[in-house]
Every structure is written in C-alpha cells, then in structure tokens.
Short mmCIF file of C-alpha atoms in Angstrom, two decimals:
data_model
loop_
_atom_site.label_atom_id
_atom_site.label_comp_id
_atom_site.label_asym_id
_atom_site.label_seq_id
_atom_site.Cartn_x
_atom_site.Cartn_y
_atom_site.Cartn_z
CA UNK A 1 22.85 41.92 -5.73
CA UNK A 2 20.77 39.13 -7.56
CA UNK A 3 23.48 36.48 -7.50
CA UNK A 4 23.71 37.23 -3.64
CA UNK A 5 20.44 36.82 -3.27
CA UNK A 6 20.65 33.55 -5.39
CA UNK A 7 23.42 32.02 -3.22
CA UNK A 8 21.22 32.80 -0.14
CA UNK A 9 17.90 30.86 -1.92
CA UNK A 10 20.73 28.46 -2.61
CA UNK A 11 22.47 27.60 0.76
CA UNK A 12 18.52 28.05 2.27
CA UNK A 13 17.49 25.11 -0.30
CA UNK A 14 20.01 23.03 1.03
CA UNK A 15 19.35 23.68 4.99
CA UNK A 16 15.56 22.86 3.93
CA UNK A 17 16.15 20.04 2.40
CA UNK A 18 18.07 18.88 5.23
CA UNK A 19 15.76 19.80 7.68
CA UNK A 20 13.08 17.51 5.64
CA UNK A 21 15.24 15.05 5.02
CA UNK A 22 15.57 14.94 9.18
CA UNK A 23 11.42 15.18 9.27
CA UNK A 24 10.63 12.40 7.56
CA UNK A 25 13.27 10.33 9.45
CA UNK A 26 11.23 10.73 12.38
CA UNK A 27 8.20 10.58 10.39
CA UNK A 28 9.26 7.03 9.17
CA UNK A 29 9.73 5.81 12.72
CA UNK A 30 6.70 7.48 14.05
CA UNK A 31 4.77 5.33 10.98
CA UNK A 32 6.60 1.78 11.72
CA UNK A 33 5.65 2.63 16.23
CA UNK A 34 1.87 2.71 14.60
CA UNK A 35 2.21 -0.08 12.58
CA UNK A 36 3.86 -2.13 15.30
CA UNK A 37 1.21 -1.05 17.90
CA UNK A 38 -1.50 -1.40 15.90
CA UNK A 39 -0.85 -4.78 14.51
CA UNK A 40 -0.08 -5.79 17.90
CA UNK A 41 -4.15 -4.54 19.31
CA UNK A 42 -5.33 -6.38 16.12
CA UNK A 43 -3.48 -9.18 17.57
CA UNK A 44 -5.12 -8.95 21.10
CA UNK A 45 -8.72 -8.63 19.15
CA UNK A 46 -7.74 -11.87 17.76
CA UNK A 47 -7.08 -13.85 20.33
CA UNK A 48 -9.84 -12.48 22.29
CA UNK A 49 -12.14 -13.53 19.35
CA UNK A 50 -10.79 -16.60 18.95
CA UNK A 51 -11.23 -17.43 22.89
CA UNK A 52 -14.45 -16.46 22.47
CA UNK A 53 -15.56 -18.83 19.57
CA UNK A 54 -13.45 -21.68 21.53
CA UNK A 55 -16.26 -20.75 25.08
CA UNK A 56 -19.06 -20.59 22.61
CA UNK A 57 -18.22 -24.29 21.22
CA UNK A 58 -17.85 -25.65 24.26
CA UNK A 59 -21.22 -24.20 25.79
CA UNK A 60 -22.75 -25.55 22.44
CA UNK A 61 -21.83 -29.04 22.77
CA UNK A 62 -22.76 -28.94 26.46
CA UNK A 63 -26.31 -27.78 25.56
CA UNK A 64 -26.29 -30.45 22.32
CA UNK A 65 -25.50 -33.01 25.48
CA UNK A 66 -27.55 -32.25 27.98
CA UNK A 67 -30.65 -32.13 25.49
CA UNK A 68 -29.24 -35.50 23.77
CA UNK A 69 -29.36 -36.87 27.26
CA UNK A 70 -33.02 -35.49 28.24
CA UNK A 71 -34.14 -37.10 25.41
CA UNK A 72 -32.88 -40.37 25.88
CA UNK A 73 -34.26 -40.38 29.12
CA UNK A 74 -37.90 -39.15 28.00
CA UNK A 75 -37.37 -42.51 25.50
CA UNK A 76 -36.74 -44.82 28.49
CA UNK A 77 -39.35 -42.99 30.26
CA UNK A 78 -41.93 -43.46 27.30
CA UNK A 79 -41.05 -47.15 27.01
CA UNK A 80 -41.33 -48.29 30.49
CA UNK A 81 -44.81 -46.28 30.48
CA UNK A 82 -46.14 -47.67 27.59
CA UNK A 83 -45.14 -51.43 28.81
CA UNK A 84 -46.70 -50.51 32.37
CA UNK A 85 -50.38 -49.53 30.62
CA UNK A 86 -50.14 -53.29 28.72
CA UNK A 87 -49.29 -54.86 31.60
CA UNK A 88 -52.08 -57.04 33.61
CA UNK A 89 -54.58 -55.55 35.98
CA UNK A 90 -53.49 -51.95 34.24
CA UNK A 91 -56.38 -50.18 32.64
CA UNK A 92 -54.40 -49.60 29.32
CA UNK A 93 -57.23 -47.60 27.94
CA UNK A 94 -57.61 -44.45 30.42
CA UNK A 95 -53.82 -44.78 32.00
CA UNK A 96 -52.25 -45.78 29.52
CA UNK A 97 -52.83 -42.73 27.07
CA UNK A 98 -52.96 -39.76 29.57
CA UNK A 99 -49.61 -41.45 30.83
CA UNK A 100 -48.12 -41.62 27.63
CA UNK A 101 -49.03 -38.32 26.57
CA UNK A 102 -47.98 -36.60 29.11
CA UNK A 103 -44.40 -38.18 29.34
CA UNK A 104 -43.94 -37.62 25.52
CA UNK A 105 -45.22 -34.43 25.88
CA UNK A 106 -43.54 -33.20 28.42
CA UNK A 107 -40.58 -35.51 28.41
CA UNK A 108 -39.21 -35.31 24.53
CA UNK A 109 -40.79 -32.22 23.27
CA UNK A 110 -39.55 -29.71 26.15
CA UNK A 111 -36.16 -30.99 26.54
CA UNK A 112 -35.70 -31.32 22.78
CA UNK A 113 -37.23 -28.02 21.66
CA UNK A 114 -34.84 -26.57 24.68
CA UNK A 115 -31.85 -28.53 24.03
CA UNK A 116 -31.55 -27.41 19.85
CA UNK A 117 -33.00 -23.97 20.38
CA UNK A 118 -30.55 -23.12 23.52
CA UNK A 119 -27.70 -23.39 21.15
CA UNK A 120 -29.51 -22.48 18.20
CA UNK A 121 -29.62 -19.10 19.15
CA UNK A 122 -26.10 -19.38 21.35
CA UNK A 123 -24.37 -19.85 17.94
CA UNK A 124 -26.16 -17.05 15.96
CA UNK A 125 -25.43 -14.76 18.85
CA UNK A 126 -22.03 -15.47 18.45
CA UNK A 127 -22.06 -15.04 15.02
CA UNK A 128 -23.47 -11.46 15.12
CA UNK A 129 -21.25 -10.46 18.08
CA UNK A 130 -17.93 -11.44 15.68
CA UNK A 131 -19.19 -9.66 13.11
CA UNK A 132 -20.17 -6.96 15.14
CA UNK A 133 -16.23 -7.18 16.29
CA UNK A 134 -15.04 -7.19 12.63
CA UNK A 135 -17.15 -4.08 11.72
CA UNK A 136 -16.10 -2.36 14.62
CA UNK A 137 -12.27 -3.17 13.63
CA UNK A 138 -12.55 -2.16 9.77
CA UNK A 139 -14.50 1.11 11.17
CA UNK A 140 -11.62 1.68 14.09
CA UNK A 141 -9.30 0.75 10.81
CA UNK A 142 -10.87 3.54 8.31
CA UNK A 143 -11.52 6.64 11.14
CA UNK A 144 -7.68 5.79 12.56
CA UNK A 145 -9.36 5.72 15.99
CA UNK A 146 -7.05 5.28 19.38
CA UNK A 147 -3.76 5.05 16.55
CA UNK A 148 -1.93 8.46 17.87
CA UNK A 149 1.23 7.38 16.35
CA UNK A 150 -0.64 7.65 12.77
CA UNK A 151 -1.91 10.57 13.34
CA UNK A 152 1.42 12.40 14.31
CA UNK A 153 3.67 10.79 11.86
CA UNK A 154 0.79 11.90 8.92
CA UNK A 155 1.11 15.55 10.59
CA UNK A 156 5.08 15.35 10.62
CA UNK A 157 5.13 14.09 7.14
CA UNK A 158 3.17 17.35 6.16
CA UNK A 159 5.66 19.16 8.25
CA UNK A 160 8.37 17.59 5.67
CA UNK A 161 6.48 18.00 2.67
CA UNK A 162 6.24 21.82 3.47
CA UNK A 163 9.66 22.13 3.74
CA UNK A 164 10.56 19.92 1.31
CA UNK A 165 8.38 22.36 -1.26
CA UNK A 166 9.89 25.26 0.17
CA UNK A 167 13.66 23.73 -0.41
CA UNK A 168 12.72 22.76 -4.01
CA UNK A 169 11.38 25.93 -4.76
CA UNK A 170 14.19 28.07 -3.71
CA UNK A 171 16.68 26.33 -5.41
CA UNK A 172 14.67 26.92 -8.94
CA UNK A 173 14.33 30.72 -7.89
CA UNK A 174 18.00 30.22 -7.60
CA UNK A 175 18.96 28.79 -10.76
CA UNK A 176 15.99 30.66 -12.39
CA UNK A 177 14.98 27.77 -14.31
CA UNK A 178 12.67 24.47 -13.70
CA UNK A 179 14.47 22.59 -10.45
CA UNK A 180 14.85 19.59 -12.45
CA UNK A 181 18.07 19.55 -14.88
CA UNK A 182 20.31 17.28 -12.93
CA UNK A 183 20.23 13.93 -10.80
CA UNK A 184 20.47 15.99 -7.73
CA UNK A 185 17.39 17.99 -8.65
CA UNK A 186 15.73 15.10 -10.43
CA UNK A 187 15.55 13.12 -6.86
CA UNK A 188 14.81 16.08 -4.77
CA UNK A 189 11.84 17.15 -6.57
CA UNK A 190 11.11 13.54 -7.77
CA UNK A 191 11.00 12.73 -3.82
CA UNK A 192 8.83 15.62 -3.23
CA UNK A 193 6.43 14.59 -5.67
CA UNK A 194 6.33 11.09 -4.02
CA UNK A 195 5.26 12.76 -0.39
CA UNK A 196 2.58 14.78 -2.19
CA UNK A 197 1.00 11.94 -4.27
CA UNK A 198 0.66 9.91 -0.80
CA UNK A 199 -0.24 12.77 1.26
CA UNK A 200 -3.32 13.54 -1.35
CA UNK A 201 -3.98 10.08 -1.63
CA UNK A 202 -4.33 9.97 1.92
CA UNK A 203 -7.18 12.33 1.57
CA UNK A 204 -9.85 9.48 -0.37
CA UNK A 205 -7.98 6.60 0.55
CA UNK A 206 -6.69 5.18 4.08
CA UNK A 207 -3.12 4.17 2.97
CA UNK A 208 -0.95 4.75 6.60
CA UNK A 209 -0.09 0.88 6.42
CA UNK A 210 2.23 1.65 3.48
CA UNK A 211 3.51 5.07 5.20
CA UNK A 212 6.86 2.96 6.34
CA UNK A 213 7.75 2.30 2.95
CA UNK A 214 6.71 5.75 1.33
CA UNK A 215 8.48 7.74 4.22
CA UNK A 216 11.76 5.41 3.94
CA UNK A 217 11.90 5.76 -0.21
CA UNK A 218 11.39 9.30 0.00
CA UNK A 219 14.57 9.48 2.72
CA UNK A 220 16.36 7.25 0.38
CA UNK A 221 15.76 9.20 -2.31
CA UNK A 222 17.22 12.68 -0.53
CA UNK A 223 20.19 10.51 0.71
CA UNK A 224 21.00 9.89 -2.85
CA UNK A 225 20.65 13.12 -3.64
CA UNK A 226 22.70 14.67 -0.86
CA UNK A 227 25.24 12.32 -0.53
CA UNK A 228 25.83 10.32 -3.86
CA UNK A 229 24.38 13.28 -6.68
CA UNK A 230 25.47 16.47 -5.19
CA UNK A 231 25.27 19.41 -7.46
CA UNK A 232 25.90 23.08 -7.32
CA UNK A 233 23.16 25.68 -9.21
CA UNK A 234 24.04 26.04 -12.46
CA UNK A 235 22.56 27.08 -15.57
CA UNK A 236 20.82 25.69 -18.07
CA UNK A 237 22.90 23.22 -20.97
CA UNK A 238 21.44 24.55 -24.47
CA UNK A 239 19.61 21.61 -25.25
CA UNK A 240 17.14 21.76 -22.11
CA UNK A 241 16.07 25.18 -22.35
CA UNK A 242 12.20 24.74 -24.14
CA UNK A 243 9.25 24.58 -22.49
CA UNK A 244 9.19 20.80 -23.35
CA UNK A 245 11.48 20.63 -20.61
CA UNK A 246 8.63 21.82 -17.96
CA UNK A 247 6.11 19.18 -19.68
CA UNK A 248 8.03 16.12 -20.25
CA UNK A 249 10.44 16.10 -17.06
CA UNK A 250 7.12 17.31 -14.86
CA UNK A 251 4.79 14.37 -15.86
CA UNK A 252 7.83 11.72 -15.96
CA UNK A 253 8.28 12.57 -12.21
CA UNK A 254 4.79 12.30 -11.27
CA UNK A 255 4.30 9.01 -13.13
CA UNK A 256 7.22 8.02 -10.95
CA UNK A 257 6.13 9.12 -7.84
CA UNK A 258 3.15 6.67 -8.47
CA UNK A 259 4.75 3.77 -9.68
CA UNK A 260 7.22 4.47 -6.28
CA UNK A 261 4.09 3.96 -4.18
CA UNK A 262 2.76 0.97 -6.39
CA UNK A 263 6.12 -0.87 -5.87
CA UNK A 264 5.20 -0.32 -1.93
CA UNK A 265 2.29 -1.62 -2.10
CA UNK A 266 3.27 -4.72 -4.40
CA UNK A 267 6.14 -5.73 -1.90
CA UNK A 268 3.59 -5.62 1.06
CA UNK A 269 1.03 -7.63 -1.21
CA UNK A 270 3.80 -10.64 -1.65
CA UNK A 271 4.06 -10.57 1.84
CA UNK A 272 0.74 -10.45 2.90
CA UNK A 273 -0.24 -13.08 0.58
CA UNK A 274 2.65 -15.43 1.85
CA UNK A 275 1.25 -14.78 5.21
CA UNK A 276 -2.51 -15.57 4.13
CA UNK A 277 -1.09 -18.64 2.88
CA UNK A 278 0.44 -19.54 6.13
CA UNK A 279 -2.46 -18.78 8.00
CA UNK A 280 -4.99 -20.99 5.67
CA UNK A 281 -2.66 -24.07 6.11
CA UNK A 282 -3.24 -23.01 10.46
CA UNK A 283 0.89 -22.52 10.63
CA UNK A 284 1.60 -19.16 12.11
CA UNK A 285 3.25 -16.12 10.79
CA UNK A 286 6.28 -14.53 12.17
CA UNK A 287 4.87 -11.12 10.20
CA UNK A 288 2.57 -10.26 12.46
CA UNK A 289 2.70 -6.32 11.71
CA UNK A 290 0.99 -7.28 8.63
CA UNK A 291 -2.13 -7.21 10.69
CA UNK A 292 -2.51 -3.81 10.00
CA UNK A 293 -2.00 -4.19 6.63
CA UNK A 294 -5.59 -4.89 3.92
CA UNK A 295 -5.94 -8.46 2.44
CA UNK A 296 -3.25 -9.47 -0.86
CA UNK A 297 -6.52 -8.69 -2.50
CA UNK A 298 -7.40 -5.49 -1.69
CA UNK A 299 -3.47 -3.92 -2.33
CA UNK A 300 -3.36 -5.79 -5.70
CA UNK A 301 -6.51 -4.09 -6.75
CA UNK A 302 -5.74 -0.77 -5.40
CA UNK A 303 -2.18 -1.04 -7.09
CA UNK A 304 -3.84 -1.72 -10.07
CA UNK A 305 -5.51 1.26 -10.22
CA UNK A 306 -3.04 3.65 -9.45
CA UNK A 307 -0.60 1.94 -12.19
CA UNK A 308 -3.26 2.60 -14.70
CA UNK A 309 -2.71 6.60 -13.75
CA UNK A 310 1.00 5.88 -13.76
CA UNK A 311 0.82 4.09 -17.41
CA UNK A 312 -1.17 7.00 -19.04
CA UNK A 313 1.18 9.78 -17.72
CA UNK A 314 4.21 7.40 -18.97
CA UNK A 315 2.71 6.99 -22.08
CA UNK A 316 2.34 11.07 -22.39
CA UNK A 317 6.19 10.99 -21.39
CA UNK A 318 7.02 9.12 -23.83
CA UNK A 319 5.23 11.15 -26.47
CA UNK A 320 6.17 14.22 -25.10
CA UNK A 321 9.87 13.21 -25.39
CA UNK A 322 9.50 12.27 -28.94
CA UNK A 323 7.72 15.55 -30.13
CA UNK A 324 10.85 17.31 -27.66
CA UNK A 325 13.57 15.03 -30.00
CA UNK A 326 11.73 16.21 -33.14
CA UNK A 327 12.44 19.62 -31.92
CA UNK A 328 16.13 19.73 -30.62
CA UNK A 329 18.08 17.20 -32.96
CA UNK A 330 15.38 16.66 -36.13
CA UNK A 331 14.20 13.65 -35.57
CA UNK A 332 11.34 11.87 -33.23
CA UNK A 333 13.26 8.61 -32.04
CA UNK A 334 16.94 7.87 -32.61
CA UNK A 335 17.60 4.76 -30.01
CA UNK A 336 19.16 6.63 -27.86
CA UNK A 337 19.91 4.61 -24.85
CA UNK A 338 17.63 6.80 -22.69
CA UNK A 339 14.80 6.57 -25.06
CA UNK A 340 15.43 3.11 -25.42
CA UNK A 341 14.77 2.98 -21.28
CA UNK A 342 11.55 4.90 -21.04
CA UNK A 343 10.22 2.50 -23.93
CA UNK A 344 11.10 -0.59 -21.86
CA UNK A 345 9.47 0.71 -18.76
CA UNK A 346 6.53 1.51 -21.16
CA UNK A 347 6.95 -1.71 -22.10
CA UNK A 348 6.73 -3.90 -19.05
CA UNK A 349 3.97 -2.00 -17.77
CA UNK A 350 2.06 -2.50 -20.70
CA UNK A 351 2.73 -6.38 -20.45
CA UNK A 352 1.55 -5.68 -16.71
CA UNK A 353 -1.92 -4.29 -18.27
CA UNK A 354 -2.32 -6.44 -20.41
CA UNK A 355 -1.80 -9.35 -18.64
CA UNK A 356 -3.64 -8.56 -16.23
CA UNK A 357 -6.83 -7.41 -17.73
CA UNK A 358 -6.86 -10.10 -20.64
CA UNK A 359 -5.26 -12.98 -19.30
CA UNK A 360 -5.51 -13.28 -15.81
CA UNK A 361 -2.40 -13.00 -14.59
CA UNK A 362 -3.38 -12.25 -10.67
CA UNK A 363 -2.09 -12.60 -7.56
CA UNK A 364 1.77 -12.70 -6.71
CA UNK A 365 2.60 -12.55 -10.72
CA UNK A 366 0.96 -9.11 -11.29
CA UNK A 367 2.92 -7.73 -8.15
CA UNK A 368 6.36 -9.39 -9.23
CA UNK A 369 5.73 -7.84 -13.03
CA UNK A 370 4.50 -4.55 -11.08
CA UNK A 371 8.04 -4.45 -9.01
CA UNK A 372 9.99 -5.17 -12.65
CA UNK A 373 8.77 -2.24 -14.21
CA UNK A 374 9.74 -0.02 -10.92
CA UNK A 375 12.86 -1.45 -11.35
CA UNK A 376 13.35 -0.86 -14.75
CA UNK A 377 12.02 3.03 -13.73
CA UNK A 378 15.20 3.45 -11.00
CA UNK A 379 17.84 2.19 -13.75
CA UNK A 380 16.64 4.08 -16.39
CA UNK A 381 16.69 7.04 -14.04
CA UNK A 382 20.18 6.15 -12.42
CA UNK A 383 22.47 4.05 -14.12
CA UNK A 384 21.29 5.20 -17.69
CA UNK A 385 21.59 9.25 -16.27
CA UNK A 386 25.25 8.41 -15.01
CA UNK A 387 26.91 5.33 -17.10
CA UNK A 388 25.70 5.20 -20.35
CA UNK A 389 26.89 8.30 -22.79
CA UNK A 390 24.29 9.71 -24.95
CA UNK A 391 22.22 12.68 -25.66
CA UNK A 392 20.10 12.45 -22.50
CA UNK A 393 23.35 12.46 -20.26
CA UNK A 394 22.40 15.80 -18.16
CA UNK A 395 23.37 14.05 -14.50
CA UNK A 396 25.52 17.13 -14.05
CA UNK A 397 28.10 14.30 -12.28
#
C-alpha cells in the first residue's frame, strides 16, 4: 500500500512539475510584453519631455530677443532725447530731465525687467514641470501603475511557484528523504528556491525589470532537469543519509538561488551601462527596453548587496561540508574535486568583496567578476556532479 501510494506522489511530482514548468513559460512572456510596453511609454514620456524642453528654448530666446531689442530701442530713444534737450532754443533744464527720465524709465527699465523676468520664470517653470514628470515616472515605476502585464505575470509566477512547491514536496514524501540527492532533484528544488527568493524579494524591493531573466533561468533550469538529468525515486546512497545532508545541501541551494538572480542583474547592468554610455556621447541605443530597467548604478549596488547574503551562506556551505567530511570519511578537507569547486566559487566571490569594498573595483569590472563566480557556481554544480569521479559524484546519471 505505501509504495503505491509513493508511485502516485511520484508520477503527481512529475505532472506538477510539468505543469510549472508550462506556468512560468507563460509567466516569462507575460514579463518580457511588460517590459516591452513599458519601456516603450517611457519612451513616449521621453520624447514628449524632450519636445517640451526644445518649445521652452525656443520661447526663451524669443523673450531674451524681444527684450534685447526693447532695450536697444529705449538706448536710441534716450540718445536722441538727451541730444534734443542740448540742442538750441531747447530749455535743457525743465525738458530735458522730465524727458529723459521718463524715456529711461519707462523705456529700459520696463522692457528689461520684462524681457529677463518673462523667461526667468519660463525656465524655472519648466524645470519644476520635468521634475514633476520624473517624480511622477519613478512613482508610476515603484506602485507598477497602468503595467497590467506585470501584474499578471507576478500572479502567474506565484501560480508556478505553488505548484512548483507542491511537485517538490511530493516527490520527497515519495522517496521519504530530503528532495535533493541527485541532479534531477538538485535543479528542481534549486529552481524552486530561485522563484521564492525573487518572489519575496519582490515584497521590499521592485525587481519586475529582471523578471525575464529570473522566469527564463528558472525554465532552464526544469528543462535540464526534465530532459537532460532525469531520475527515478530512489533511496538514499549510505554516505548522504545524516542530517548534514538537510543543512549543507539546503543553504548551498539558497546561496545559489541568490547568486542566480545576482548574475541577472549583473548582465542587465553591462548592458545598461553600455547604453548610458551611448546615450552620454548623444548616439542612440538600439536597447531601448532597457528603459524600464534602474541606472548601471543602482543594479550594481543592489547586486552588491544581495551577493554579500549569497557569500555568507557560501561560506556556511563550505564549513558545513567540511564538519560533514570530518564525519563520513575522517577527515575535514581531502581535495576532492568537488570541494576543490565550492572553494573556488568561495574564492572568486571573495576577490569580488574584496575588490570591491577595498579597492574600488566598480562599474562593469565588479559585474564581469560577479558573472565569473556564477559561472564557476553552474560548473561546479554540473560538470563537476557528472564528469569528474570522486566522492561527491551523487548525479544519480
């Protein structure tokens, strides 16, 4: 009766799983329609803006005209005045100053205080109504106002994530173990851990501009699964069954899942600061969805602070394994090519730190070293599980 009920939770896992799989398909398009439709309305803001500032600079050099022009003729007016009062059979003395007076007065003081005022206060108002635009835009931006497409591919990817939990879950009730022993397991559950880390990050941070990437790594990652790791429920091999194995596999995949959305966000920061770039030098950019994407600045930042999670989990992975060694062969490290992995991705993410923090190393080179240590995270993770022989060799291939 119980292994029945175990090859039901088992075939279930897998029609879940496809049935997510399927989900976030859709949820990947429905993410790349709102980032095409809202880069182009950032687009039409834009150019509306710009027209705009090109009416106000032409109605401020009008104005700076016509008052340049009133008070050159106020000066011709003044001189031919002041001649007319010395002139002979002129009173100059009454005349001459109540004329003078009243043409200066009234002829270079009026125009002039009208003519820099006018546009004066044209350019200010300008000012304020394009930064009124802007704040409107990064408020539109942060509340996801009139972006539908958002909206339903964040509830869709929910959708997924549920059933992604529930497919995950019933295949560890059906092994009765941890549902993380083999490659097809490890990206399964390390895919589902991806979806939750954005979806909760979603919560304190508005990160839908990188929901193309997230959504199309997570499919990836079930595709390889599916298609290239496929793996029947099976027991437990000797050497896994501790409680380390809960501990050390659980924290590796979350510190993956983080590093899988830092990698996102470095490849959009190369982009967007080639674009920036482009745009300083007044050539255009054929990325225009990157509209809707924040400032080079902004992603590097944010990426740094979510690698600085990643890097303390990794670091507790790599303990974690060590004390697990201790326990199952008698000794703490024996350069095993696996271990030899995790303590290069340890590795280049420490440079990453470091470099960044002490030496400056900003910009495009802290996003290139930030996509080497992701990259050192999928070998160690796929080539090192399924080419290299060793005592970490559990692919179940």
């Amino acid at each position: 009766m119980g292994s029945d009920i175990n090859v039901t939770l088992g075939n279930w896992s897998e029609w879940f799983m496809l049935l997510a799989a399927m989900t976030y398909m859709v949820v990947f398009v429905a993410f790349v329609w709102d980032m095409a439709s809202h880069s182009k309305t950032l687009g039409l803001r834009e150019e509306e803006r710009a027209r705009k500032r090109a009416a106000a600079e032409n109605d401020s050099r009008e104005l700076v005209g016509v008052g340049a022009s009133s008070e050159a003729s106020a000066s011709a007016d003044a001189r031919s005045t002041a001649s007319a009062t010395h002139a002979p059979g002129v009173d100059g003395a009454g005349t001459g100053g109540t004329g003078a007076n009243g043409v200066v007065g009234n002829g270079s003081a009026s125009p002039a205080s009208a003519g820099s005022a006018a546009p004066g206060e044209f350019r200010t108002s300008a000012e304020n109504t394009t930064k009124g635009a802007g704040e409107f835009e990064a408020l539109n931006y942060k509340k996801g106002a009139r972006r539908p497409a958002a909206r339903v591919a964040v509830m869709l990817m929910v959708i997924a994530f549920a059933l992604h939990v529930f497919a995950v879950v019933s295949r560890g009730v059906a092994a009765d173990r941890v549902p993380w022993a083999n490659m097809y397991e490890f990206c399964s559950t390390g895919a589902m851990v991806v979806a939750g880390v954005y979806l909760v990050t979603l919560i304190f941070k508005d990160l839908r501009f990188v929901g193309p990437m997230v959504s199309g790594l997570v499919l990836i990652m079930l595709c390889l699964a599916t298609i290239a790791f496929p793996t029947p429920v099976s027991p437990l091999q000797p050497a896994l069954q501790s409680y380390w194995l809960i501990i050390h596999v659980s924290i590796a995949v979350a510190a993956s899942g983080i590093f899988t959305i830092t990698f996102a966000m470095a490849v959009l920061q190369l982009l967007q600061s080639r674009r920036e770039k482009r745009l300083a030098l007044g050539q255009e950019s054929r990325m225009g969805f990157l509209r809707a994407v924040p400032s080079s600045v902004t992603l590097e930042n944010f990426a740094f602070r979510l690698n600085s999670v990643g890097f303390v989990f990794w670091t507790f992975t790599l303990a974690a394994g060590a004390i697990w060694a201790d326990q199952a062969w008698g000794r703490f490290w024996g350069w095993d090519t696996k271990e030899v992995w995790t303590f290069v991705v340890w590795t280049v993410y420490a440079a990453y730190m470091h470099a960044r923090v002490t030496r400056g190393w900003n910009g495009n080179r802290s996003a290139w070293l930030a996509i080497a240590g992701y990259m050192c995270v999928v070998f160690n993770f796929t080539v090192v599980n399924t080419l290299f022989p060793g005592l970490h060799s559990y692919s179940g291939l």
